Short mmCIF file of C-alpha atoms in Angstrom, two decimals:
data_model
loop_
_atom_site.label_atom_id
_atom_site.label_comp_id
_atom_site.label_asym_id
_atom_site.label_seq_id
_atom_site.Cartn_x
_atom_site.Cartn_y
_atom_site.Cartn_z
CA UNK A 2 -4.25 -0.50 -109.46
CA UNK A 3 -6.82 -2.94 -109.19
CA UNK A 4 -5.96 -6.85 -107.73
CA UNK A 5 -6.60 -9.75 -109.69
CA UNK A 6 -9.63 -10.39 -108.57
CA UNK A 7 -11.32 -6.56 -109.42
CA UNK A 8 -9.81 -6.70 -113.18
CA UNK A 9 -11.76 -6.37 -115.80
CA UNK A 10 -11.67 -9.26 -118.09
CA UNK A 11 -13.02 -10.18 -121.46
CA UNK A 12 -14.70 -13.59 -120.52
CA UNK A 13 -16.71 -12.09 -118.01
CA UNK A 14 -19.61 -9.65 -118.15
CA UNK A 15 -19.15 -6.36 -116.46
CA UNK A 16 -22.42 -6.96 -114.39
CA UNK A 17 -25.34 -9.34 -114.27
CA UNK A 18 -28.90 -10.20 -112.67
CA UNK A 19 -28.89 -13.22 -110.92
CA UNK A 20 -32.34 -15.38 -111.33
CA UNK A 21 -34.15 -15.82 -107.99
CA UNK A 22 -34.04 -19.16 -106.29
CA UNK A 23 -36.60 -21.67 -107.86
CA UNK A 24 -37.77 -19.38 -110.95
CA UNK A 25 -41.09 -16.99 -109.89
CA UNK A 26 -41.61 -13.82 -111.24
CA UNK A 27 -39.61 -12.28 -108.44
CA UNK A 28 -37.27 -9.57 -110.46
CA UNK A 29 -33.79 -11.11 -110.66
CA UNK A 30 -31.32 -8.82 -108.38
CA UNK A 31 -28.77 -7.22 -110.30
CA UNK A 32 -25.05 -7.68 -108.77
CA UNK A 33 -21.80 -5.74 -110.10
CA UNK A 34 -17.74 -6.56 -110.48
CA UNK A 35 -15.73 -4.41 -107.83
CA UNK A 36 -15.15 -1.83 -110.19
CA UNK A 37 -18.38 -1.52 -111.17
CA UNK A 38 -19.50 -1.45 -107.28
CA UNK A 39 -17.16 1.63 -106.72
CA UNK A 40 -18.51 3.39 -110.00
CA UNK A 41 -22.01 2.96 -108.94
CA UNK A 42 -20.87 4.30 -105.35
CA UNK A 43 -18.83 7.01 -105.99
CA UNK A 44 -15.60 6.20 -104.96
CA UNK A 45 -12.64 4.25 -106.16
CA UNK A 46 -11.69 0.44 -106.32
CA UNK A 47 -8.84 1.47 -103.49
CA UNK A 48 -11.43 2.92 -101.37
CA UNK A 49 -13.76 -0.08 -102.01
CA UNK A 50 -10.94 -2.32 -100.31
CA UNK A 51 -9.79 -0.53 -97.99
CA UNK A 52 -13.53 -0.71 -96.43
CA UNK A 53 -13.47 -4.45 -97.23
CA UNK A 54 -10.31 -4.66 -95.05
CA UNK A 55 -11.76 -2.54 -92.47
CA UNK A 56 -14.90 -5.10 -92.04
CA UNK A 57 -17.17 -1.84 -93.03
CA UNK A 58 -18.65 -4.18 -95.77
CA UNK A 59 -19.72 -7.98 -96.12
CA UNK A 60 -18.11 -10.27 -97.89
CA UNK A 61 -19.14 -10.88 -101.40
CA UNK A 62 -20.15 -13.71 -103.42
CA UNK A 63 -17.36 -15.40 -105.01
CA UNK A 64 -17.87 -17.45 -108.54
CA UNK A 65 -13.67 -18.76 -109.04
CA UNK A 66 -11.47 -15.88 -108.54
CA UNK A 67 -14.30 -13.20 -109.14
CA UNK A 68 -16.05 -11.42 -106.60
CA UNK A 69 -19.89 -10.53 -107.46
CA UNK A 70 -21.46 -7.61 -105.36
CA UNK A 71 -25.18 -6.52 -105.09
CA UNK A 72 -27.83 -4.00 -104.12
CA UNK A 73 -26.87 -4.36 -100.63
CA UNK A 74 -23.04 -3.84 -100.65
CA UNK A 75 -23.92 -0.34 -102.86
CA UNK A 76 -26.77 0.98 -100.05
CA UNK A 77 -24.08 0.07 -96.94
CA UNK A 78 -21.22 2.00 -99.62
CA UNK A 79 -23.65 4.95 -99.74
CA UNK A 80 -24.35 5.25 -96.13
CA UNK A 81 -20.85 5.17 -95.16
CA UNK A 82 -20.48 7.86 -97.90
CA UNK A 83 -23.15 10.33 -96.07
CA UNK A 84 -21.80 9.62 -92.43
CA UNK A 85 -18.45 10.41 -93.49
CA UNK A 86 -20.01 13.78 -94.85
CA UNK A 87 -21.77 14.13 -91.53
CA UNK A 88 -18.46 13.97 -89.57
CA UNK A 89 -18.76 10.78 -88.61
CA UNK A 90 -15.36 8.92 -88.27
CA UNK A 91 -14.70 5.39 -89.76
CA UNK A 92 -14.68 3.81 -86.44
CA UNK A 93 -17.77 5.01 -85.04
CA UNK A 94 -19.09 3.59 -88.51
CA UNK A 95 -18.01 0.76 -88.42
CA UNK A 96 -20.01 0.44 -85.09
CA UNK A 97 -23.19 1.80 -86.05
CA UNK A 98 -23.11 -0.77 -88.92
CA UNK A 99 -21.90 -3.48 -87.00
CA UNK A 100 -25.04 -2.89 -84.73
CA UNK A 101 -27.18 -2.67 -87.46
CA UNK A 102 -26.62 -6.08 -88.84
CA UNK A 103 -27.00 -7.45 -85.21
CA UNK A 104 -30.19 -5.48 -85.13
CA UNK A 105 -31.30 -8.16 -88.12
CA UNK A 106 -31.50 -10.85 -85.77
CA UNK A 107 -33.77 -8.96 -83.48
CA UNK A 108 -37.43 -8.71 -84.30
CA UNK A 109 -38.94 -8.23 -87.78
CA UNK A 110 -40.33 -4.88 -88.67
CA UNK A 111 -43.82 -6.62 -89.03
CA UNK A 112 -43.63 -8.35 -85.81
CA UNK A 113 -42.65 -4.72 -83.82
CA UNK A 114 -45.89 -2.95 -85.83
CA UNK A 115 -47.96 -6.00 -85.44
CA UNK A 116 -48.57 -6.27 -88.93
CA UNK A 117 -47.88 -10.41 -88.57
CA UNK A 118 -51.29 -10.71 -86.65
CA UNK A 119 -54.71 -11.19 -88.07
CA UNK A 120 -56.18 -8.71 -85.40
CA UNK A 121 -56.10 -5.65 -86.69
CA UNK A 122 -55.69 -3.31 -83.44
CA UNK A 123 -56.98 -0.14 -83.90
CA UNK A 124 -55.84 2.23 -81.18
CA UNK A 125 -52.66 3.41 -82.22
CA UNK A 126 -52.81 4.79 -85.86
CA UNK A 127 -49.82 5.68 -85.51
CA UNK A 128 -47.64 5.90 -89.13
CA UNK A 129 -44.23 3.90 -89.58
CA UNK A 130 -41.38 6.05 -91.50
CA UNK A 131 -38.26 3.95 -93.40
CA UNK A 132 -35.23 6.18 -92.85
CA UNK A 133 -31.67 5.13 -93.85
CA UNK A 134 -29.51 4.86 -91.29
CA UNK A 135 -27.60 8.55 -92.43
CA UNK A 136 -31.13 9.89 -92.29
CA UNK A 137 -31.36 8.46 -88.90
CA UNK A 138 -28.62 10.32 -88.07
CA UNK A 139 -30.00 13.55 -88.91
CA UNK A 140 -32.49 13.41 -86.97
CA UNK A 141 -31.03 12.86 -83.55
CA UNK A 142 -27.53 15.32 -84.73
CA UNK A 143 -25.47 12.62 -84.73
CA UNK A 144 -26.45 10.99 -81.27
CA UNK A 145 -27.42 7.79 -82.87
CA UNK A 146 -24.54 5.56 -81.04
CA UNK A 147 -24.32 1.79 -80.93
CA UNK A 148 -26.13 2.43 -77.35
CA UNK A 149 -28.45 4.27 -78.60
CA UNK A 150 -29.28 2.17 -81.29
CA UNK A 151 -29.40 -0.74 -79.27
CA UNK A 152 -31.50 0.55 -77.23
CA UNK A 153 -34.41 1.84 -79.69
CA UNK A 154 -34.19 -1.79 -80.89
CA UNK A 155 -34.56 -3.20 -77.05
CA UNK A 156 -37.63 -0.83 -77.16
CA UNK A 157 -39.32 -1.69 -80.39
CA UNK A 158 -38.96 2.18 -81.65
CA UNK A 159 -37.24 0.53 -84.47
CA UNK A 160 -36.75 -2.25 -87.18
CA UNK A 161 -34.94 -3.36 -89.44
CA UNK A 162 -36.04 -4.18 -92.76
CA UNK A 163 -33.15 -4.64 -95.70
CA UNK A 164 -30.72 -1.65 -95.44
CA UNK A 165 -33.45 0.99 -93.82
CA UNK A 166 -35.01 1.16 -90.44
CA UNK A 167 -38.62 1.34 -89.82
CA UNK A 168 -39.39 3.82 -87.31
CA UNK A 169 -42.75 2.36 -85.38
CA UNK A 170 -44.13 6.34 -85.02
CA UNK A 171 -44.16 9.19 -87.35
CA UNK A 172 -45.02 11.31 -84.17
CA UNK A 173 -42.57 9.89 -81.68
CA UNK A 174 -39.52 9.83 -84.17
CA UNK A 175 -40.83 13.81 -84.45
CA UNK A 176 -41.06 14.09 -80.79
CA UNK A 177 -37.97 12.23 -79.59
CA UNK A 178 -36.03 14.60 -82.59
CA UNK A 179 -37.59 17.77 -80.84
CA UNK A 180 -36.38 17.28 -77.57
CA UNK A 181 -32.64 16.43 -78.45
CA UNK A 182 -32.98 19.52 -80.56
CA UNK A 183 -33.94 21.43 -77.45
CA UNK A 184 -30.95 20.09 -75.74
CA UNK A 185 -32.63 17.17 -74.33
CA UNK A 186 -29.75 14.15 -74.77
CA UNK A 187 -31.14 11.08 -76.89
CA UNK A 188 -30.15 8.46 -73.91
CA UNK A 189 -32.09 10.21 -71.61
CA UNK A 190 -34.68 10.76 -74.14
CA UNK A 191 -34.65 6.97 -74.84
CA UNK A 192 -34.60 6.38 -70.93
CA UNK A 193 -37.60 8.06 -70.76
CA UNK A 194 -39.36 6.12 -73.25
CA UNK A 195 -38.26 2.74 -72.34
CA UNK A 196 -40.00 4.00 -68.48
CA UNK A 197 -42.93 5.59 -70.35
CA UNK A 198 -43.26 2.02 -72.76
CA UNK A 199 -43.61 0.02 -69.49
CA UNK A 200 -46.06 2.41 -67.17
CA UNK A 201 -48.17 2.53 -70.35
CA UNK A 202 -47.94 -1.26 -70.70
CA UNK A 203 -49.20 -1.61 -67.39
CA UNK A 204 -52.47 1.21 -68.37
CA UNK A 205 -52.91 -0.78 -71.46
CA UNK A 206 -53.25 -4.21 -69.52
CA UNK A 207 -55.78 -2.63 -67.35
CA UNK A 208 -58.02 -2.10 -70.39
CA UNK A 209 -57.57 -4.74 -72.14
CA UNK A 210 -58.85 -6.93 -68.79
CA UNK A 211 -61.65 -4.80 -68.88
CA UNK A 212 -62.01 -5.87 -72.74
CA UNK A 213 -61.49 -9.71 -71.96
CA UNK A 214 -63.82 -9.57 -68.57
CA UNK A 215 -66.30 -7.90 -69.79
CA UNK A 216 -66.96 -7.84 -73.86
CA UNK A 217 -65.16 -10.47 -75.26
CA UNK A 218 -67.55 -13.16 -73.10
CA UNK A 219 -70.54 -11.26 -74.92
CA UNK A 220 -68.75 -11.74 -78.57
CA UNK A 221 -70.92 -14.56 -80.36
CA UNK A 222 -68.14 -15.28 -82.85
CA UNK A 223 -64.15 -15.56 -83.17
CA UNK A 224 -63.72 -14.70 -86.39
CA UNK A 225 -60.82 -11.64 -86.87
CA UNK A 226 -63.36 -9.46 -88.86
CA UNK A 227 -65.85 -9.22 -85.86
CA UNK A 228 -63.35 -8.77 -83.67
CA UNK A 229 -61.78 -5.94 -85.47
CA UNK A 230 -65.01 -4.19 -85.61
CA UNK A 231 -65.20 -4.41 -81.77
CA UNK A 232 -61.99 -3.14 -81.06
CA UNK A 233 -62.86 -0.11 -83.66
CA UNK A 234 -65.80 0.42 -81.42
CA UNK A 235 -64.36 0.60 -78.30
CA UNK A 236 -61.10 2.51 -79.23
CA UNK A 237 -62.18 5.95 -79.30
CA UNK A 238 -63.40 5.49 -75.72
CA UNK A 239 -60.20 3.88 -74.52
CA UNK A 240 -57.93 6.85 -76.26
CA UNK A 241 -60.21 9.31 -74.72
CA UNK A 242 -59.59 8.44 -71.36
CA UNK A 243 -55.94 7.92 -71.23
CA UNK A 244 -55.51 10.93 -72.88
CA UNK A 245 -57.60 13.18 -70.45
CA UNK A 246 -55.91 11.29 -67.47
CA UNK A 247 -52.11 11.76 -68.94
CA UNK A 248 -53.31 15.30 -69.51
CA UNK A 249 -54.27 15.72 -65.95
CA UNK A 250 -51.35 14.07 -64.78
CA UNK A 251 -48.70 16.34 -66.71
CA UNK A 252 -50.73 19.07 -65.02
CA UNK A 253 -50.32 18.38 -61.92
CA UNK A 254 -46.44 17.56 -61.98
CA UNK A 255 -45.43 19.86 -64.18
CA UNK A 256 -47.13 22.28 -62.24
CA UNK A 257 -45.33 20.59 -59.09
CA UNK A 258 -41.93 20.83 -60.48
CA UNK A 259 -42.26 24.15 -62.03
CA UNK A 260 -43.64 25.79 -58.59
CA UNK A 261 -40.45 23.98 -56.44
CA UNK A 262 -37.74 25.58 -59.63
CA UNK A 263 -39.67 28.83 -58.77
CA UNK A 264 -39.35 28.08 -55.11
CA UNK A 265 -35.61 27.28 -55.13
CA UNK A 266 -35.31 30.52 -57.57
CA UNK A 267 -36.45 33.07 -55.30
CA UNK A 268 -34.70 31.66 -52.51
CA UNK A 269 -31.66 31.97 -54.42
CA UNK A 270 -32.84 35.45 -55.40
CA UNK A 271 -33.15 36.19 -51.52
CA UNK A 272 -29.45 35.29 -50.04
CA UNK A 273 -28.31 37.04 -53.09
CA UNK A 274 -30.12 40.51 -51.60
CA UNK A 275 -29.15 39.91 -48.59
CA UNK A 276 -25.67 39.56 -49.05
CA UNK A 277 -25.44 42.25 -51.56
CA UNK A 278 -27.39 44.29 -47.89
CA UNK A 279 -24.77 43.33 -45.69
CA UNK A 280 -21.55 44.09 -47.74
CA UNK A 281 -23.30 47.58 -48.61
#
């Protein structure tokens, strides 16, 4: 049965859009009576407070005794939805989510893609992907702890933006996905990358004193358009190299490694002979 606050009354309209601060033509956001919210979502009014009581879901607005709900209550009430259906239990929910609104306090999704700059940098072209967190999920078989998480924030691998994440990199959100497939786990996965994020920060700095030595004192003009068109110039020469020379390098230790497993392998396959010799 439904508390005071969640019945329906005749005074009150079921659900409403509330105009955006200071008029505009911004769309006004539509919010939603408790019963409503938990029509909407799927579930019941019981279920919707029992999550309320279990801090899975922010307070709402309050107008007198009624409490208003919006887009944002239904998204978090449909991702807790899908993680249950993964297997995920309420605790390790409540977690995740709990990390994710920290994560909102960390840096924008425009700042971590450098969209907030009027340089436009052209090395990467690399292309973002918004994933809701249960999508998240999937990709990394439910691996995504609040470690985990934290840490792909720490690194910049993801944002936040609203009730998504913005992965930074189609291809290493594919990548990092195919090596926990392959058994790989996604901490040491994301170990790896917060090593490979800082050697590579170190290659990048040696280019771009190369850049500042040596072309930017022979740029006639500052302005973000000529600039851009320099960088565009340069970029294919820059990717070239670091490419050929990481290709090189996995070459060599791969090589390395896989010649000491082989090493190790028939040495093993040696004491094995002769043991099976001597009990013969």
């Amino acid at each position: 049965m439904a508390s005071a606050n969640e019945q329906h009354t005749t005074d009150e309209p079921d659900s409403r859009r509330t105009s955006p601060a200071g008029g505009g033509s911004t769309p006004p956001e539509r919010e939603f009576r408790a019963h409503e919210l938990a029509a909407a979502a799927g579930i019941t009014t019981r279920t919707l407070r029992f999550y309320r009581e279990r801090k899975l879901l922010p307070p709402p607005r309050r107008e007198g005794r009624i409490a208003w709900y919006d887009a944002h209550h239904l998204a978090r009430l449909r991702s807790i939805t899908a993680l249950l259906s993964r297997g995920h239990t309420l605790g390790g929910i409540a977690d995740l989510l709990d990390a994710f609104e920290k994560g909102r306090d960390a840096r924008s999704a425009a700042e971590v893609m450098g969209l907030d700059s009027a340089v436009v940098t052209p090395f990467s072209e690399e292309t973002p992907v918004r994933l809701t967190p249960e999508e998240l999920a999937d990709y990394f078989q439910g691996q995504v702890t609040v470690d985990n998480l934290a840490a792909s924030l720490d690194i910049g691998y993801v944002a936040i933006d609203g009730d998504e994440f913005v992965h930074t990199s189609r291809r290493l959100l594919d990548g990092s996905a195919e090596l926990v497939a392959k058994g790989i786990p996604l901490a040491d996965v994301l170990e790896a990358g917060r090593a490979l994020r800082e050697r590579t920060d170190e290659i990048a700095a040696l280019f771009a004193r190369l850049f500042r030595t040596h072309l930017l004192p022979r740029q006639e003009s500052s302005d973000p358009a000529a600039l851009n068109d320099l960088l565009t110039r340069v970029a294919p020469s820059a990717r070239q190299i670091v490419e050929a020379e990481l290709g090189l390098a996995l070459d060599r230790r791969v090589r390395a490694e896989l010649e000491d497993w082989l090493s190790d392998h028939r040495t093993e396959r040696e004491e094995r002979d002769r043991a099976d010799g001597s009990e013969s």
